[in-house]
Short mmCIF file of C-alpha atoms in Angstrom, two decimals:
data_model
loop_
_atom_site.label_atom_id
_atom_site.label_comp_id
_atom_site.label_asym_id
_atom_site.label_seq_id
_atom_site.Cartn_x
_atom_site.Cartn_y
_atom_site.Cartn_z
CA UNK A 1 35.03 5.10 -9.16
CA UNK A 2 33.06 1.83 -9.81
CA UNK A 3 31.83 -0.48 -6.88
CA UNK A 4 30.76 -4.01 -7.42
CA UNK A 5 27.66 -5.00 -5.33
CA UNK A 6 26.50 -8.04 -3.83
CA UNK A 7 23.09 -8.80 -2.90
CA UNK A 8 21.69 -10.77 0.14
CA UNK A 9 18.24 -11.89 0.30
CA UNK A 10 16.61 -13.02 3.88
CA UNK A 11 13.70 -15.08 4.26
CA UNK A 12 11.30 -12.24 5.34
CA UNK A 13 12.08 -10.69 1.50
CA UNK A 14 14.51 -8.18 2.78
CA UNK A 15 17.39 -7.43 0.46
CA UNK A 16 20.58 -6.23 1.89
CA UNK A 17 22.80 -4.62 -0.92
CA UNK A 18 26.60 -4.62 0.02
CA UNK A 19 29.79 -3.72 -1.57
CA UNK A 20 31.72 -6.75 -2.63
CA UNK A 21 34.95 -5.61 -0.67
CA UNK A 22 32.81 -5.43 2.64
CA UNK A 23 34.03 -7.85 5.12
CA UNK A 24 31.40 -9.56 7.27
CA UNK A 25 31.76 -9.05 10.80
CA UNK A 26 31.00 -11.43 13.62
CA UNK A 27 27.22 -9.83 13.89
CA UNK A 28 26.37 -10.28 10.36
CA UNK A 29 27.98 -13.56 10.09
CA UNK A 30 25.61 -14.57 12.95
CA UNK A 31 22.46 -13.19 11.12
CA UNK A 32 23.18 -14.93 7.88
CA UNK A 33 23.99 -18.35 9.99
CA UNK A 34 20.31 -17.70 11.72
CA UNK A 35 18.94 -17.25 8.26
CA UNK A 36 20.49 -20.65 6.87
CA UNK A 37 19.14 -22.44 10.04
CA UNK A 38 15.39 -20.78 9.17
CA UNK A 39 15.80 -22.07 5.67
CA UNK A 40 17.03 -25.49 6.25
CA UNK A 41 14.58 -25.92 8.87
CA UNK A 42 11.61 -25.01 6.37
CA UNK A 43 13.11 -27.19 3.64
CA UNK A 44 13.25 -30.11 5.97
CA UNK A 45 9.42 -29.54 6.54
CA UNK A 46 8.71 -29.35 2.81
CA UNK A 47 10.63 -32.58 2.31
CA UNK A 48 8.77 -34.09 5.37
CA UNK A 49 5.35 -32.95 3.44
CA UNK A 50 6.28 -34.35 0.32
CA UNK A 51 7.18 -37.63 1.67
CA UNK A 52 3.94 -37.80 3.79
CA UNK A 53 1.83 -37.01 0.63
CA UNK A 54 3.62 -39.74 -1.14
CA UNK A 55 2.77 -42.35 1.36
CA UNK A 56 -1.11 -41.52 0.85
#
């Protein structure tokens, strides 16, 4: 039997391997949402730093 797997990489560098047929539950969804929020915040900080450098 062959299972396809997916890979989830978090901002901490952790890699979670999950079977494609695995359904996300509420807890795992909340973890992913938290990771997305952190990434979005980091991206906004990088964008602001670029803007600050361009103004100099």
